[in-house]
mmCIF file of C-alpha atoms in Angstrom:
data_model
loop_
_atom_site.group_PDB
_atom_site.id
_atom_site.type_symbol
_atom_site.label_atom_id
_atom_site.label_comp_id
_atom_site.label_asym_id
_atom_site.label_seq_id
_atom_site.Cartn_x
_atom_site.Cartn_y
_atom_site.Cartn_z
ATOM 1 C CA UNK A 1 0.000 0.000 0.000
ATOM 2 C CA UNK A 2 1.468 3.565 -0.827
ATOM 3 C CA UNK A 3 0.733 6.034 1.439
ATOM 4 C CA UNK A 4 -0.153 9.486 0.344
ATOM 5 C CA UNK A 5 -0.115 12.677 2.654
ATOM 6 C CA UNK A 6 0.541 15.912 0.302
ATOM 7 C CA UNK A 7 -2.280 16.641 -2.300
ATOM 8 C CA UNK A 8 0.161 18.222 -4.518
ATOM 9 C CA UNK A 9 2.423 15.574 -5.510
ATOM 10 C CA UNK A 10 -0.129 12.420 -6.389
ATOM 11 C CA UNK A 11 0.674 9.780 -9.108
ATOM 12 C CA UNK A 12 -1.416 9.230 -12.104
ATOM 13 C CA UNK A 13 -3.929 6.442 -10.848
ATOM 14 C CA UNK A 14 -4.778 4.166 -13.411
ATOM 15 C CA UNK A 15 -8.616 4.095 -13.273
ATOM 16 C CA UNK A 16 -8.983 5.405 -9.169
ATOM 17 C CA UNK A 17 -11.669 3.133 -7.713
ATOM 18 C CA UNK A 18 -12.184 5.671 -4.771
ATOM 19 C CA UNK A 19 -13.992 5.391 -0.939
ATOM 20 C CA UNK A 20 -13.731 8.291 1.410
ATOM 21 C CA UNK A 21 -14.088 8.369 5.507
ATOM 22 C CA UNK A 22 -12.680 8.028 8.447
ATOM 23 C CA UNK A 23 -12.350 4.232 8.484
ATOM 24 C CA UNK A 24 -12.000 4.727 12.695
ATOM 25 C CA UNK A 25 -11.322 0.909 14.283
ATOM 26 C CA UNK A 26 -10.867 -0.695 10.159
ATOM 27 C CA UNK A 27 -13.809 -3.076 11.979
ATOM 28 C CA UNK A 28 -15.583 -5.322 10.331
ATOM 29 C CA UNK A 29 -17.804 -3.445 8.706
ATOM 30 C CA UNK A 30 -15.530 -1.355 7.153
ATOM 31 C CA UNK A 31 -13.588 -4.148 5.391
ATOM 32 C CA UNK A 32 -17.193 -5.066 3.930
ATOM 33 C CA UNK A 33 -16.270 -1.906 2.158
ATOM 34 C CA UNK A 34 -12.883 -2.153 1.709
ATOM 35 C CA UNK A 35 -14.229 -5.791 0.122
ATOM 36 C CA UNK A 36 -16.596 -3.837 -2.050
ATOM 37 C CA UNK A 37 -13.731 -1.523 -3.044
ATOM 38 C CA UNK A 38 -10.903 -4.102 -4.144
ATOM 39 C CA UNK A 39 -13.832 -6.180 -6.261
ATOM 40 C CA UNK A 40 -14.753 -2.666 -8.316
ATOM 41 C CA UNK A 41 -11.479 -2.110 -9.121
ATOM 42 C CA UNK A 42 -10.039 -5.738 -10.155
ATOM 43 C CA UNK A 43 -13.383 -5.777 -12.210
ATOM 44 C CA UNK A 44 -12.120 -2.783 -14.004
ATOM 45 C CA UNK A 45 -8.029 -3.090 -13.620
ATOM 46 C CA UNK A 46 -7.867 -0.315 -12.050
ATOM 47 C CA UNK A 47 -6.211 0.758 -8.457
ATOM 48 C CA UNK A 48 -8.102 0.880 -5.049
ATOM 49 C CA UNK A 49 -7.913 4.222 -2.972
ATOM 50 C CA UNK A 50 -9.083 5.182 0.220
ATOM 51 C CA UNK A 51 -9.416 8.904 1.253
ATOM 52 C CA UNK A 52 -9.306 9.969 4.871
ATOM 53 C CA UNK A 53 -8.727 12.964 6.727
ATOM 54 C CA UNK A 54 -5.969 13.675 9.758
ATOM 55 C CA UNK A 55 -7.193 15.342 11.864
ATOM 56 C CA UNK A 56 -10.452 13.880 12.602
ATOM 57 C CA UNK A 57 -12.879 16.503 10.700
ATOM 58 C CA UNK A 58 -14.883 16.731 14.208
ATOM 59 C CA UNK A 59 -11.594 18.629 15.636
ATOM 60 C CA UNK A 60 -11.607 21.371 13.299
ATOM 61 C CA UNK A 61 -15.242 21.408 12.842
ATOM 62 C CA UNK A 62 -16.160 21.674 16.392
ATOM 63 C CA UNK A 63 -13.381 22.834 18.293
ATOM 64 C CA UNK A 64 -14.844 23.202 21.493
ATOM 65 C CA UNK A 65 -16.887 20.196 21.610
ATOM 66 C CA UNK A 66 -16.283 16.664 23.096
ATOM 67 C CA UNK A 67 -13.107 15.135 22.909
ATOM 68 C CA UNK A 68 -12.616 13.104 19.989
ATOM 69 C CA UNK A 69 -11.635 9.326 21.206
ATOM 70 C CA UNK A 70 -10.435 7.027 18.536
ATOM 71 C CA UNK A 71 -10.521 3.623 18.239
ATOM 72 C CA UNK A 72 -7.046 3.974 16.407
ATOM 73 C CA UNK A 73 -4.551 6.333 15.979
ATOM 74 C CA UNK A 74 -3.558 7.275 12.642
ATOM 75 C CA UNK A 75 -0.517 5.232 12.363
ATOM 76 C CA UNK A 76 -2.523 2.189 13.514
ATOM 77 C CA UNK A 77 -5.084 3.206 11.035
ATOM 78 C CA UNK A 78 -2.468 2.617 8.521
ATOM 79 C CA UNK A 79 -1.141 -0.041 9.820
ATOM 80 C CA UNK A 80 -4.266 -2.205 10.084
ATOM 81 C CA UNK A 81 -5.688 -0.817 6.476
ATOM 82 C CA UNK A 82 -2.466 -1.861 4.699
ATOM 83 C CA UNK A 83 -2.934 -4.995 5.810
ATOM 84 C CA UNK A 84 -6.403 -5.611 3.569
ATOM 85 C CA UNK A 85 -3.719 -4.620 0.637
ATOM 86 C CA UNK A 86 -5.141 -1.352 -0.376
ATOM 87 C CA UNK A 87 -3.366 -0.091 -3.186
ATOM 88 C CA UNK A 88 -3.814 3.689 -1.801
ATOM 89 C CA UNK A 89 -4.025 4.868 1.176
ATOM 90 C CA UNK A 90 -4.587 9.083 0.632
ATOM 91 C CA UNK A 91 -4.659 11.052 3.933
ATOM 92 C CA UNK A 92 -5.874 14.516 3.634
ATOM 93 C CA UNK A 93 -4.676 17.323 5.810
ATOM 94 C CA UNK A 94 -7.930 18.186 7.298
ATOM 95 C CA UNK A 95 -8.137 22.450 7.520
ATOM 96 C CA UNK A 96 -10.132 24.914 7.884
ATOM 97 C CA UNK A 97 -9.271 26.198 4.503
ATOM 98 C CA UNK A 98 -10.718 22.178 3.518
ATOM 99 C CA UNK A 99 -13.865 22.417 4.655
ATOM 100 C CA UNK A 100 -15.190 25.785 3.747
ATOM 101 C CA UNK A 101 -14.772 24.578 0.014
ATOM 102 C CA UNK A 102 -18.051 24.824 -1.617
ATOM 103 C CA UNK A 103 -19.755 21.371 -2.787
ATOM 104 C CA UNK A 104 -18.835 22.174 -6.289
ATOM 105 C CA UNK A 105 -14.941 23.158 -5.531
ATOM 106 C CA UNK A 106 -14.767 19.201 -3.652
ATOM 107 C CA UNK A 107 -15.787 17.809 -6.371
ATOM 108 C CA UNK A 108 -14.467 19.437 -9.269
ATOM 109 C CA UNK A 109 -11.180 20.772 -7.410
ATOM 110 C CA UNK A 110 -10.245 17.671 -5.028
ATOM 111 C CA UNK A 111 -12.059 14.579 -5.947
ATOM 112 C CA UNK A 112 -12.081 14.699 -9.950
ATOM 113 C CA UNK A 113 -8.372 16.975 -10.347
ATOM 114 C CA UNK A 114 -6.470 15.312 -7.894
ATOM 115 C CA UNK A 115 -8.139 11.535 -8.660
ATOM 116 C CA UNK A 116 -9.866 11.640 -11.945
ATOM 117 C CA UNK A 117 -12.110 8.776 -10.306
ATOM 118 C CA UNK A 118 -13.433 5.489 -12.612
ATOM 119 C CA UNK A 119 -15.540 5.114 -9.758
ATOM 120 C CA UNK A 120 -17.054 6.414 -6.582
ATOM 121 C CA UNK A 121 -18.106 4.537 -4.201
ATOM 122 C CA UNK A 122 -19.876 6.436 -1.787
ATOM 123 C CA UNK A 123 -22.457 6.336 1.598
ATOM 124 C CA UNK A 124 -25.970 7.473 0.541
ATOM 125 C CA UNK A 125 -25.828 9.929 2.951
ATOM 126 C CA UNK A 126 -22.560 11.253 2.763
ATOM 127 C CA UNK A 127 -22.313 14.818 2.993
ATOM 128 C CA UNK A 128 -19.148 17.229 1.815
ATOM 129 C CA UNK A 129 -18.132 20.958 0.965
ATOM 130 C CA UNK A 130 -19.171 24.017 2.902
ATOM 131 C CA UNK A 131 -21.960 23.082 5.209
ATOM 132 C CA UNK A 132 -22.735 19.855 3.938
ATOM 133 C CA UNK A 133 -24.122 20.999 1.036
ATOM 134 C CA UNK A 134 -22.949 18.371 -0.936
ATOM 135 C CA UNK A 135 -24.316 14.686 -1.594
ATOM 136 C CA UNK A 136 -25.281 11.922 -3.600
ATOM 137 C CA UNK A 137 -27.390 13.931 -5.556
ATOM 138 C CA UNK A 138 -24.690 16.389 -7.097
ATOM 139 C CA UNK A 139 -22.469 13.665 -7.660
ATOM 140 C CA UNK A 140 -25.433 11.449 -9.591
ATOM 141 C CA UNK A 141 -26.106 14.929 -11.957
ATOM 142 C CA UNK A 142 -22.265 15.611 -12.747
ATOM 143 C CA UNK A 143 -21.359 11.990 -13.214
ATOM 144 C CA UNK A 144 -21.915 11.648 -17.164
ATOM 145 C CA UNK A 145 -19.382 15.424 -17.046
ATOM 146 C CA UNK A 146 -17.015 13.992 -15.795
ATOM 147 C CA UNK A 147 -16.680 10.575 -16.785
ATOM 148 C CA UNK A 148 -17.166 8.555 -13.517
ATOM 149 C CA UNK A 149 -19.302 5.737 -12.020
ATOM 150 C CA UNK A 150 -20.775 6.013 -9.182
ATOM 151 C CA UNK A 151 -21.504 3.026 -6.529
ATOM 152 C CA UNK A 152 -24.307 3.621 -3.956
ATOM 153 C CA UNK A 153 -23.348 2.204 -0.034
ATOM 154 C CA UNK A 154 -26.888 1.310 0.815
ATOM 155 C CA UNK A 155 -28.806 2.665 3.775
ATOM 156 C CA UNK A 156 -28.612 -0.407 5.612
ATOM 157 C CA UNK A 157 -24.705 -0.741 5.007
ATOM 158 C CA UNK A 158 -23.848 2.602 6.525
ATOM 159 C CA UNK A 159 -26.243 2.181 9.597
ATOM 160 C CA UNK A 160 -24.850 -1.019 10.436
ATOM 161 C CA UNK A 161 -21.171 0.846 10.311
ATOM 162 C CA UNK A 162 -22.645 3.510 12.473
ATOM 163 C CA UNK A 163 -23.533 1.309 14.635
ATOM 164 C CA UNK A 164 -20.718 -0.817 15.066
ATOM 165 C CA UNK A 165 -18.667 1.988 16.058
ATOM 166 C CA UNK A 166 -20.549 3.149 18.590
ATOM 167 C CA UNK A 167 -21.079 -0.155 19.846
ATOM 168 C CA UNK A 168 -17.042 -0.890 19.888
ATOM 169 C CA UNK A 169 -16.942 2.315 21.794
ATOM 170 C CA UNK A 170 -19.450 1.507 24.051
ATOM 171 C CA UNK A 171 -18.108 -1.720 24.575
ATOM 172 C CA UNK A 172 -14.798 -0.679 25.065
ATOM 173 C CA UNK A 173 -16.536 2.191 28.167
ATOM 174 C CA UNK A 174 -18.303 -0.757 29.640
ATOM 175 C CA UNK A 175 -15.202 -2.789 29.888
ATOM 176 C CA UNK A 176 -17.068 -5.730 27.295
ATOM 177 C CA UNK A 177 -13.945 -6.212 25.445
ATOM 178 C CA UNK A 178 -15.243 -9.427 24.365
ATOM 179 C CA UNK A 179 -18.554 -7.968 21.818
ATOM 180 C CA UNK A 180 -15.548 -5.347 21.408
ATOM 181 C CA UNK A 181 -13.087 -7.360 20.038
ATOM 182 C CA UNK A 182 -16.251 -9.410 17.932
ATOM 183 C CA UNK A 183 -16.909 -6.215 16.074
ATOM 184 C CA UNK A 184 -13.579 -5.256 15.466
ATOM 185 C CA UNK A 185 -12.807 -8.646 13.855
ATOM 186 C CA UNK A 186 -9.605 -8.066 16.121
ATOM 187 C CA UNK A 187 -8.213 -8.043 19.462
ATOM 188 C CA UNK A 188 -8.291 -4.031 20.964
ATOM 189 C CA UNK A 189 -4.520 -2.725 21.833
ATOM 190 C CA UNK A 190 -3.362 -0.289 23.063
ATOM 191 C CA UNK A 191 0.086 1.158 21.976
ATOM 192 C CA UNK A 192 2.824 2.876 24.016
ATOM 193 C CA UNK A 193 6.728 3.706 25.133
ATOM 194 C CA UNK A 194 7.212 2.203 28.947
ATOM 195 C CA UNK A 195 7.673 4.532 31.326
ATOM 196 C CA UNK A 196 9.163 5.206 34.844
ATOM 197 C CA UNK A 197 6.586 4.334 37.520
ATOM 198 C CA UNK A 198 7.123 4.549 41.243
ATOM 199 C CA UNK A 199 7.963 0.895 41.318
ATOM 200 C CA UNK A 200 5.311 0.149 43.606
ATOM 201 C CA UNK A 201 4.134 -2.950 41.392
ATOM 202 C CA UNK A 202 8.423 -3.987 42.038
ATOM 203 C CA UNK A 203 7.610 -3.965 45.935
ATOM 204 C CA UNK A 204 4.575 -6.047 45.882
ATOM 205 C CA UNK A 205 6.142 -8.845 43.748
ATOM 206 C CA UNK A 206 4.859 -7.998 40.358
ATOM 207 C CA UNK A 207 6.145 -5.242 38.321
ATOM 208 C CA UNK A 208 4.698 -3.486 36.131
ATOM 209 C CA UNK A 209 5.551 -2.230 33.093
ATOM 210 C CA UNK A 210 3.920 1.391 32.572
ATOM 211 C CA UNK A 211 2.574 2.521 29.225
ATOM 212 C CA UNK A 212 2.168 6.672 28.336
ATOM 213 C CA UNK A 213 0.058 6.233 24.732
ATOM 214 C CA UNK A 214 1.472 8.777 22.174
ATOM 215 C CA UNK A 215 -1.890 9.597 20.997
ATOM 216 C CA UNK A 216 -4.137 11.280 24.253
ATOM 217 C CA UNK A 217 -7.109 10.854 21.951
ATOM 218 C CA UNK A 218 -6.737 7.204 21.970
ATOM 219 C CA UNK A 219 -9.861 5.418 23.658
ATOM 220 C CA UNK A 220 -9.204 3.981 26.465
ATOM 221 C CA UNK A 221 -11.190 1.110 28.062
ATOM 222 C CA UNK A 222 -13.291 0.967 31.124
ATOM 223 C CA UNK A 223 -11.088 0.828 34.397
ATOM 224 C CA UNK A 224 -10.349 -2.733 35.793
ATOM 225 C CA UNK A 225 -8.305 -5.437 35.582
ATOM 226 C CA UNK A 226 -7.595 -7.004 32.404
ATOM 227 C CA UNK A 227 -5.926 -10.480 30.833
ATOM 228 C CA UNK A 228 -3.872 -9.182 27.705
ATOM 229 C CA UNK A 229 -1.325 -10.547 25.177
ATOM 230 C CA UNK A 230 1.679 -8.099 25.640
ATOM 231 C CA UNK A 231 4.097 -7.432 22.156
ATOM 232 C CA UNK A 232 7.434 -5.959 22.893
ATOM 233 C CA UNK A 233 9.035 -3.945 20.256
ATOM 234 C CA UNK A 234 6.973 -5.122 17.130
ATOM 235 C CA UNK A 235 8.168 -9.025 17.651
ATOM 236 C CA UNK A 236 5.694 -11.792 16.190
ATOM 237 C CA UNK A 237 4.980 -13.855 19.103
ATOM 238 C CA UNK A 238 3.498 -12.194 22.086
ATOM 239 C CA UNK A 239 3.919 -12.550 26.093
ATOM 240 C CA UNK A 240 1.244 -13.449 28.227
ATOM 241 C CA UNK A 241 0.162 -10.948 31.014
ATOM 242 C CA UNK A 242 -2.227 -9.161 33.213
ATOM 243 C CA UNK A 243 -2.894 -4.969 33.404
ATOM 244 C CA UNK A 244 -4.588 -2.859 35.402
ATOM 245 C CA UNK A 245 -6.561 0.364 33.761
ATOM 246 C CA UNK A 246 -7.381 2.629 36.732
ATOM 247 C CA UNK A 247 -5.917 5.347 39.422
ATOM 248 C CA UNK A 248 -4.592 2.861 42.156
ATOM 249 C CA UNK A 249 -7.550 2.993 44.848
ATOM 250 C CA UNK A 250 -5.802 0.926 47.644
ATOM 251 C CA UNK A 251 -3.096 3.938 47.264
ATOM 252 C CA UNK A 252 -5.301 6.874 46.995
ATOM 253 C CA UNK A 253 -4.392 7.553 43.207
ATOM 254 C CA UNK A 254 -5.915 9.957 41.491
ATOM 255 C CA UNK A 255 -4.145 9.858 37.707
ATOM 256 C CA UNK A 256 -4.989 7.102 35.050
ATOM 257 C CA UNK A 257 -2.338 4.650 35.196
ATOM 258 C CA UNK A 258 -1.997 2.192 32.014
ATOM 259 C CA UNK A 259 0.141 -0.994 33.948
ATOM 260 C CA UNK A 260 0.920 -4.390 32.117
ATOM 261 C CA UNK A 261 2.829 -7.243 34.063
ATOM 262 C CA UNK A 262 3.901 -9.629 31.693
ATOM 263 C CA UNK A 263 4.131 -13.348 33.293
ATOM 264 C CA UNK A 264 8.033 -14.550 33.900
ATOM 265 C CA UNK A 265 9.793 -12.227 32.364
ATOM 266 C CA UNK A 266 12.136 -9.547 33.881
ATOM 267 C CA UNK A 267 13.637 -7.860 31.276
ATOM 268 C CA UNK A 268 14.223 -3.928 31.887
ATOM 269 C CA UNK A 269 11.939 -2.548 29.301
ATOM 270 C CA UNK A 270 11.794 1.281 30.001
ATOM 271 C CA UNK A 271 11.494 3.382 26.908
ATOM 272 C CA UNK A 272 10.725 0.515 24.628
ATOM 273 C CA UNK A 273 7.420 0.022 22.241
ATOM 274 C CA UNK A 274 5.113 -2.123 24.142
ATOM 275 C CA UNK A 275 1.729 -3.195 22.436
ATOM 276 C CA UNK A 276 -1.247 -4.756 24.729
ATOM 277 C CA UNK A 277 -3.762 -6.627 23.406
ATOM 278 C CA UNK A 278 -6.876 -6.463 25.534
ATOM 279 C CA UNK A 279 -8.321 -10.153 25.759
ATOM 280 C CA UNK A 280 -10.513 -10.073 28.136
ATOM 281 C CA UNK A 281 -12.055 -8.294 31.497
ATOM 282 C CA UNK A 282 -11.359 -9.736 34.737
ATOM 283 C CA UNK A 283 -12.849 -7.531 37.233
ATOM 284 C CA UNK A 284 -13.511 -3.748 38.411
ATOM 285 C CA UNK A 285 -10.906 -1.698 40.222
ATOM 286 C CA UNK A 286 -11.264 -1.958 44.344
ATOM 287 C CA UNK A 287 -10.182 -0.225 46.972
ATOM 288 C CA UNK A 288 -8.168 -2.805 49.262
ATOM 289 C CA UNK A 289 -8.044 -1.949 53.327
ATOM 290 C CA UNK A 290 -4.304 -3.567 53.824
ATOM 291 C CA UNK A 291 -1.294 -4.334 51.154
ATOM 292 C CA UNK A 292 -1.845 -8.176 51.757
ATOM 293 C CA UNK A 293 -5.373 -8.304 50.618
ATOM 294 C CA UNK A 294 -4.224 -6.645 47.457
ATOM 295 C CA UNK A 295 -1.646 -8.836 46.932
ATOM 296 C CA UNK A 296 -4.116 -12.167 47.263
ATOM 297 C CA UNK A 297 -6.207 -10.376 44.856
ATOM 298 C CA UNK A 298 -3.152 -9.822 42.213
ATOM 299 C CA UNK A 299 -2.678 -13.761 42.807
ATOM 300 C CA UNK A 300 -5.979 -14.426 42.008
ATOM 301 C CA UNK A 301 -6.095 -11.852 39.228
ATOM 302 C CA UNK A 302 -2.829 -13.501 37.744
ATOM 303 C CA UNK A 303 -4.772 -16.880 37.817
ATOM 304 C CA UNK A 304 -7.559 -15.882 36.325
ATOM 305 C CA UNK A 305 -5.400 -14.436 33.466
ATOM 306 C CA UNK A 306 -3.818 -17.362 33.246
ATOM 307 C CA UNK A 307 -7.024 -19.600 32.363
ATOM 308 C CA UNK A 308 -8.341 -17.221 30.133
ATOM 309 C CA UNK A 309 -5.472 -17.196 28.024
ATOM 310 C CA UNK A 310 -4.997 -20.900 27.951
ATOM 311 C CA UNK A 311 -8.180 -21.557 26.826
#
């Protein structure tokens, strides 16, 4: 897959089978249209392209609004999209400038200069330009003009993507990584550089291995405990492991800590690229009265981990 970030310096595309959005999670229901996508353009020799933006529209678009949370980052985006073998992966600096182009300027300026399309294929409610003034319906009247087909996601389609991701999100809140993962199609992970703790885990006989994300707008699940498949630096086969999402009741905590202990190992990891991949929920955070009860627990939590992940 070739990855594209600057506008002005595209290839020629030999007959652009295009798809645009945000492609948030690359879940199951998007690869039915990443499926739909790589048929249309074999059928017509031509090259597959997705469009997305960085960053999300809703940041520029409502700047004072709720905090975006993805489901990836871009860089895991791309990661997990060039995977379906995409031949084009086309990531739009999303401005300002971008949006306030009228309906007629996005389709005539961006989509048909910079991608002279063979096809679209497109949501039937997708919206662009200025204030959404642009849809299926302009695109359907200038399609003879111009020279391109267009492919109609249907109504049911783009609900059931809809609600997918807001189910994985939910999901993810609730601490159900299990219909989480389902919908993905994948295991949920979470991505990050170790950090210096205060050793605390070290003391109690199982260190941890702390994880600062490099993306705050990554979505992180529910707080609780948490049997995970641990990947150290990128390598293929992953270590087996436990984490806790959550402030540290027992020690009055008040900051989100992200901390993996990965079963018999103790390696000093600090500063390296550690991936979790959340398997499955164990239990909600609780506030211990004396160090040894939290310690039993962290047995039994280890144990627990342990059958889940054998099975």
């Amino acid at each position: 897959m070739r990855i594209h970030r600057d506008l002005t310096h595209l290839p020629a595309l030999r007959r652009a089978v295009i798809t645009i959005g945000t492609f948030d999670g690359v879940h199951s229901g998007h690869r039915y249209i990443i499926q739909q996508l790589q048929e249309t353009a074999a059928a017509c020799d031509g090259e597959s392209v997705i469009i997305t933006f960085d960053p999300h529209p809703r940041e520029v678009l409502q700047p004072g609004g709720a905090p975006v949370k993805l489901l990836t980052t871009l860089e895991e985006k791309i990661e997990l999209l060039a995977k379906e073998g995409i031949d084009h992966l086309v990531i739009v600096p999303f401005t300002r400038e971008f949006s306030e182009l009228s309906a007629r300027a996005y389709l005539e300026d961006f989509l048909i200069e910079k991608f002279n399309p063979h096809t679209i294929i497109i949501g039937y409610d997708h919206r662009f330009g200025h204030n959404r003034e642009g849809g299926l319906e302009l695109l359907e009247a200038e399609q003879n003009r111009y020279g391109f087909q267009l492919v109609e996601i249907p109504q049911q389609i783009v609900h059931d993507l809809a609600v997918s991701s807001t189910k994985i999100r939910k999901s993810l809140q609730d601490g159900n990584i299990q219909l989480a993962n389902e919908l993905l199609g994948y295991h949920y992970f979470l991505e990050g550089t170790v950090i210096h703790g205060d050793k605390m885990g070290r003391q109690l006989g199982y260190p941890t291995a702390n994880i600062e994300l490099p993306d705050p707008r990554k979505l992180i699940p529910a707080q609780g405990i948490y049997a995970i498949k641990v990947y150290l630096d990128k390598q293929p086969s992953p270590l087996n492991g436990v984490m806790s999402i959550g402030t540290r009741p027992t020690f009055n905590g008040v900051d989100l800590r992200l901390e993996a202990h990965i079963f018999d190992f103790s390696q000093e990891i600090y500063d390296r690229l550690l991936r979790v991949e959340i398997i499955s929920y164990i239990r909600a955070n609780l506030k211990f009265d004396n160090i040894q009860d939290l310690i039993d627990q962290m047995d039994k939590d280890s144990l627990a981990a342990k059958n889940v992940l054998a099975s």
